[in-house]
Coordinates of C-alpha atoms and ligand atoms in Angstrom, one line a residue:
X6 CA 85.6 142.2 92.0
X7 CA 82.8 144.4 91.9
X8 CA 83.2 148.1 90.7
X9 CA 83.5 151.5 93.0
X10 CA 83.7 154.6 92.7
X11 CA 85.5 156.6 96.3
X12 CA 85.1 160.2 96.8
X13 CA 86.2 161.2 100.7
X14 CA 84.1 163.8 100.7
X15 CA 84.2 164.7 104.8
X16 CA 87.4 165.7 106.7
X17 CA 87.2 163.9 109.8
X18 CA 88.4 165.6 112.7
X19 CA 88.4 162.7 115.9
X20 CA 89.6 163.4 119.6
X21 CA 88.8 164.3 122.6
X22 CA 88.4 167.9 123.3
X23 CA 87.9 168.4 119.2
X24 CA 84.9 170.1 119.9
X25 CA 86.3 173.1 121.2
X26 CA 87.4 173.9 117.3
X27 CA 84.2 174.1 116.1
X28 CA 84.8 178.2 115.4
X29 CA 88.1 177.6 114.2
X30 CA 87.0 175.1 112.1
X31 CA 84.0 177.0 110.5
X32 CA 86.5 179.9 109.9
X33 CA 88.5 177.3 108.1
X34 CA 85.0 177.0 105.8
X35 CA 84.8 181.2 105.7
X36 CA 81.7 181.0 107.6
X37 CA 80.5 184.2 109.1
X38 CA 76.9 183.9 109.5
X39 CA 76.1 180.1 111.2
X40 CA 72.6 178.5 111.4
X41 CA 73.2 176.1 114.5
X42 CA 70.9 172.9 114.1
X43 CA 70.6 171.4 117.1
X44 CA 67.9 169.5 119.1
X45 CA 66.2 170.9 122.2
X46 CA 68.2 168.3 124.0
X47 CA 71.3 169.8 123.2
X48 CA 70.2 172.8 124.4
X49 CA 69.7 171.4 127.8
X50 CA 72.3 169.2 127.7
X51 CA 74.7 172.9 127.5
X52 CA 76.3 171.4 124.1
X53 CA 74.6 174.9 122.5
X54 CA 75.9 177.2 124.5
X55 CA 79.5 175.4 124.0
X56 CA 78.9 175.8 120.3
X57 CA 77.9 179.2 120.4
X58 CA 80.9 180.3 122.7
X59 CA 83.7 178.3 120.1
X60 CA 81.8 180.3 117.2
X61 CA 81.2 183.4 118.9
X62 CA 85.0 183.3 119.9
X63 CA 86.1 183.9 115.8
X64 CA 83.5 186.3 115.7
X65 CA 80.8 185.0 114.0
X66 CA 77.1 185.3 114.2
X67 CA 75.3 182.6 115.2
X68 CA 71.3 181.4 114.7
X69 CA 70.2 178.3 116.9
X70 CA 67.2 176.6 115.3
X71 CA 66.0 174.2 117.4
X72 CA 62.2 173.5 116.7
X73 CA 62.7 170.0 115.3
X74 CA 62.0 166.5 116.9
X75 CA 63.7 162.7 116.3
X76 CA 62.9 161.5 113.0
X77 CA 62.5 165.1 111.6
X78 CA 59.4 166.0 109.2
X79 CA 58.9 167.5 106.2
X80 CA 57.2 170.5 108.1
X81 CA 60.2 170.5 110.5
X82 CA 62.4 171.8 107.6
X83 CA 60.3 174.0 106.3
X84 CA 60.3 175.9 109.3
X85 CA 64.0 175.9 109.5
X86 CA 63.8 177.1 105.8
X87 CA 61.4 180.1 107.0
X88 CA 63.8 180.5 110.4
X89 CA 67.0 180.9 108.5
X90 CA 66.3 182.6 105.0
X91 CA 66.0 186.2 105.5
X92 CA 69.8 185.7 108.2
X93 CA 72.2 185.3 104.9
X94 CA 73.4 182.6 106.3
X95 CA 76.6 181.1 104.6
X96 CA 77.4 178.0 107.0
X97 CA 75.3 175.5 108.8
X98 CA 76.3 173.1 111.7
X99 CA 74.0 170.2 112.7
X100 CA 74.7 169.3 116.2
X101 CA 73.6 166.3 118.2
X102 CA 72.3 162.5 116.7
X103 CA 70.8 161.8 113.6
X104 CA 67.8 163.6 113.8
X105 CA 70.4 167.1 113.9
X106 CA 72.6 165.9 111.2
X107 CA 69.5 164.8 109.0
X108 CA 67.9 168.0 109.8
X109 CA 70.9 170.1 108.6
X110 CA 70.8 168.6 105.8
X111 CA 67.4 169.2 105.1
X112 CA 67.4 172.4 105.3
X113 CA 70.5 172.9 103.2
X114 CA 68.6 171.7 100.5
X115 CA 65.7 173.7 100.6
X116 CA 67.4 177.0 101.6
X117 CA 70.4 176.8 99.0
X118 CA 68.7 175.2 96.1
X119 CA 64.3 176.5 96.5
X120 CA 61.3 174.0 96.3
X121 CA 60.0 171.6 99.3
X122 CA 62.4 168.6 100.7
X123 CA 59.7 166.2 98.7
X124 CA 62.0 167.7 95.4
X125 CA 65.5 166.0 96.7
X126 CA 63.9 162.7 97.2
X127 CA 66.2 160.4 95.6
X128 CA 69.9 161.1 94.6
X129 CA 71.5 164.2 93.0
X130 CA 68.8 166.3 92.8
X131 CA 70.3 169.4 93.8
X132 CA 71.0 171.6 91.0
X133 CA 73.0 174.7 92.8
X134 CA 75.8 174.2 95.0
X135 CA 74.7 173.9 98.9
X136 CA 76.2 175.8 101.8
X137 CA 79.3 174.4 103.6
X138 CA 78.3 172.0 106.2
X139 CA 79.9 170.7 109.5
X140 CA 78.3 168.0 112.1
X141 CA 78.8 167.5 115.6
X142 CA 77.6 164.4 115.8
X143 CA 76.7 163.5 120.2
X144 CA 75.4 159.9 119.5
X145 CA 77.5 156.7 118.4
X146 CA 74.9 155.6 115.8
X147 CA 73.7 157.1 113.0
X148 CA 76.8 157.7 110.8
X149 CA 74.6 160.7 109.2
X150 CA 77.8 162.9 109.0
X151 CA 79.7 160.3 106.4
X152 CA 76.9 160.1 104.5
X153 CA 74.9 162.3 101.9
X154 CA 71.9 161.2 102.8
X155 CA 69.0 163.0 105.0
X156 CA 66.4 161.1 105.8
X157 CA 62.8 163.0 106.3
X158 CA 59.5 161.7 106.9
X159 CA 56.3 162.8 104.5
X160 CA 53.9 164.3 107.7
X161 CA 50.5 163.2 105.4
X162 CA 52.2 159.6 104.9
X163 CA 54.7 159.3 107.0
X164 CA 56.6 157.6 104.4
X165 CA 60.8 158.0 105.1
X166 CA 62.2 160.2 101.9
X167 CA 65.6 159.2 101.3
X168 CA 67.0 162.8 100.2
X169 CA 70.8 162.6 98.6
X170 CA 73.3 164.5 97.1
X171 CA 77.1 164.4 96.8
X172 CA 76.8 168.0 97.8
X173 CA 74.9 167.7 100.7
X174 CA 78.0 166.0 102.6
X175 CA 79.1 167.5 105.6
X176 CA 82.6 169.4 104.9
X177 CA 84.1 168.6 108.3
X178 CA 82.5 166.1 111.2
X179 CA 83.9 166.7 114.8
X180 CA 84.3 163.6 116.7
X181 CA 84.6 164.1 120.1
X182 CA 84.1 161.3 123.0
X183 CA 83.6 163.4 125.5
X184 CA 79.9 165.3 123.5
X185 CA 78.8 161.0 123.6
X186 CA 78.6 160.6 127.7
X187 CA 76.2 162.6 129.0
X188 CA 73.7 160.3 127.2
X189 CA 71.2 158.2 128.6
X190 CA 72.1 154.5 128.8
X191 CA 69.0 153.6 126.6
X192 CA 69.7 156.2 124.4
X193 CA 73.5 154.5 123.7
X194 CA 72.0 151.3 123.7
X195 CA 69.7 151.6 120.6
X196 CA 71.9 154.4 118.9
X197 CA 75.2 151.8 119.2
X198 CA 73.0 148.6 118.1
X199 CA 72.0 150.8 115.0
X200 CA 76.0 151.6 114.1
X201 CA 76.3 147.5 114.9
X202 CA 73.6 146.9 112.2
X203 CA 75.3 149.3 109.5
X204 CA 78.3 147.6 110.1
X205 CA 76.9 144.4 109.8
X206 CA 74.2 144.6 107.1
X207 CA 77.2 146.3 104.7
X208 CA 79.0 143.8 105.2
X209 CA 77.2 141.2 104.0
X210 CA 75.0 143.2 101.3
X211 CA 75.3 142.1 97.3
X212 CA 76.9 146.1 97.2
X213 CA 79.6 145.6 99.0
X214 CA 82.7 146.5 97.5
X215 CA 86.8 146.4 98.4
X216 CA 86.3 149.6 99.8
X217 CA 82.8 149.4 101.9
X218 CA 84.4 145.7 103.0
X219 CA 87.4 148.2 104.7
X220 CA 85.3 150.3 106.8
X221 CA 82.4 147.6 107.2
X222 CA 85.2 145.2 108.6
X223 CA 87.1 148.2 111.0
X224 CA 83.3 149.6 112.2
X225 CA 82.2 146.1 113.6
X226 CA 85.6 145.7 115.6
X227 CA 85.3 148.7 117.5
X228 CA 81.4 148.5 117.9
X229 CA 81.8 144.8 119.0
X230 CA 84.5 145.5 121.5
X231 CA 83.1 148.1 123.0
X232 CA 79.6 147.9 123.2
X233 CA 79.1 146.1 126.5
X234 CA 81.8 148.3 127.7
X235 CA 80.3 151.8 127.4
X236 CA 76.9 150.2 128.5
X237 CA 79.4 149.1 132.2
X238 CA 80.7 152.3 132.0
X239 CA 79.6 155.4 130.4
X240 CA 82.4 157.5 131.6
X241 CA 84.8 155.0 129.8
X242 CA 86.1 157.7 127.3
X243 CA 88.2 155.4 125.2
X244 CA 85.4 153.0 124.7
X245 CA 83.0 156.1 123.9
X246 CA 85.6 157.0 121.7
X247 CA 85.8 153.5 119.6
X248 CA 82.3 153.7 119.7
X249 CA 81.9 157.4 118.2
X250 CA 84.6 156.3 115.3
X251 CA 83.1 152.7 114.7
X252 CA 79.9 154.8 113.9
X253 CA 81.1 157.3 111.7
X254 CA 83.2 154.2 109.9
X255 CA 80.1 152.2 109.8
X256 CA 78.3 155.5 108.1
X257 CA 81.3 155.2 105.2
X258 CA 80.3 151.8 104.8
X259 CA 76.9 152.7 104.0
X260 CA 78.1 155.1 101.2
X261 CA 79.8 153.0 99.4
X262 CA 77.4 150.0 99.6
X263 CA 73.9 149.4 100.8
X264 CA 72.0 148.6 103.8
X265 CA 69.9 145.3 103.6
X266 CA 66.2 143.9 105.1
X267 CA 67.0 145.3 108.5
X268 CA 66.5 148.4 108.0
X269 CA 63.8 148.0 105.1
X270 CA 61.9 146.5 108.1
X271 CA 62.5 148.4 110.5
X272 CA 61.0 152.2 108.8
X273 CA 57.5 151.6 108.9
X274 CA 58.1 150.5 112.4
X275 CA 59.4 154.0 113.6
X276 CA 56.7 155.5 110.9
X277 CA 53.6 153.5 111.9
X278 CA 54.3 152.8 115.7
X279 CA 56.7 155.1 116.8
X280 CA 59.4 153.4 117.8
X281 CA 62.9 154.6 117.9
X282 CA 65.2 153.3 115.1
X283 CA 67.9 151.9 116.8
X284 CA 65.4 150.0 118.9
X285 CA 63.5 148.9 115.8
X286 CA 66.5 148.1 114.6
X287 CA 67.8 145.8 117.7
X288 CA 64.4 144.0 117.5
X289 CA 64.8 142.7 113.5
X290 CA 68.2 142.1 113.5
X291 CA 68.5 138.9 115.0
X292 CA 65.8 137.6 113.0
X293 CA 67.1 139.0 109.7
X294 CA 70.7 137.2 110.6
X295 CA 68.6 134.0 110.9
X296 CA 66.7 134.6 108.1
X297 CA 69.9 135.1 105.8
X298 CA 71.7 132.4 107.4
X299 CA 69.6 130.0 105.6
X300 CA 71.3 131.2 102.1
X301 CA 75.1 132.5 103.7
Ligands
LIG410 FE1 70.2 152.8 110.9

């Protein structure tokens, strides 16, 4: 059996309405001064102003940084570095998809621990702790809030830096159904056929262990039941909600085993031509299943 080493590192809060403990919650963490990370999407989309009320409620102070786009940069960070280090800020929340979460991250790293996100590329190269974390996450896709991973493009190369540390991990990630609807269907198209592919590509990677095989094994039943079904019908909260939880599932698969020629494809796709991951991703994967079935 191959070895493993698992660390829960996130306290998974799932359920509908769970969003409205965000302050409690970030109490919890002794938060007082919160830099909110969210896209300008989310700002529209009146998740913000939600945030901001639940934190505001348990009287904290609150800093939205929202200058950021999918697929954040190098540069992106930096200005959230410059945006939140003269506030003493002792708590961050990334809400919203992957670019959010990633984003958080990001700046966690830079802000706690000096340099330029270029120094974190690779694993455990964080050499001070990091502030508490907690992700909202409004997409079924990603998985970025079980994972210590940010992912940041170089803006010269546009190469994808895979920037990881144990204590980058979100402290708490609040799943709730509901924050997934208001999404366009193309948008929960691509996002869900990414969490299919981390369930999928886990599963069948060299690095899978007992424990990855668990969640690679729970994340593709609830992705593959309910995919169709929150593409029929977006207001389907249950199936939003198996969605939402096969995602974050499928993200603990990919930290405790690997992701496979998918994916290693499908970067310079979103680097070079621009095209959203989950839709890069939903054009390779059936070719890289063929591929591989010649040796499964
Ligand atoms: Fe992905």
């Amino acid at each position: 059996m191959s070895p493993f080493d698992f660390r829960p590192r996130t306290r998974i809060l799932f359920g509908t309405g769970e969003f409205a403990r965000l302050g409690e919650v970030a109490r919890e963490l002794g938060g007082t001064r919160c830099l909110l990370v969210a896209d300008p999407g989310m700002v529209e989309a009146g998740y913000v102003q939600e945030a901001i009320r639940t934190l505001k409620a348990r009287r904290m102070d609150v800093f939205g940084f929202h200058e950021f786009e999918a697929s954040p940069s190098a540069a992106m960070i930096e200005a959230g570095r410059a945006f939140a280090d003269p506030l003493q800020i002792n708590l961050i929340v990334g809400l919203g998809g992957g670019s959010s979460m990633d984003c958080a991250k990001g700046i966690n790293f830079v802000l706690s621990n000096g340099g330029t996100i270029r120094d974190y590329w690779g694993y455990g190269n964080a050499k001070r702790p990091m502030l508490p974390m907690i992700a909202v996450p409004t997409t079924a896709g990603t998985g970025s809030e079980a994972q210590t991973y940010a992912v940041i493009s170089d803006d010269a190369t546009r190469v994808k830096m895979a920037c990881g540390d144990a204590k980058a991990a979100f402290r708490v990630a609040i799943l709730d159904p509901k924050l997934t609807v208001s999404q366009p269907a193309a948008l929960t198209a691509a996002t869900g056929y990414d969490a299919i592919s981390h369930a999928l590509e886990t599963l069948v990677s060299t690095r899978r262990n007992a424990i990855s095989e668990c969640f690679s094994r729970e994340a593709w039943r609830l992705l593959n039941d309910n995919y169709e079904r929150v593409l029929a019908n977006p207001s389907d909260l249950e199936a939003r909600g198996a969605m939402l939880a096969g995602a974050s599932l499928a993200g603990l698969a990919i930290e405790n085993s690997m992701l496979g020629a998918t994916h290693a494809c499908a970067y310079p796709l979103t680097a070079h031509y621009d095209i959203a991951h989950g839709v890069a991703i939903a054009l390779l994967l059936p070719h890289v299943v063929e591929w591989n079935s010649q040796v499964a």
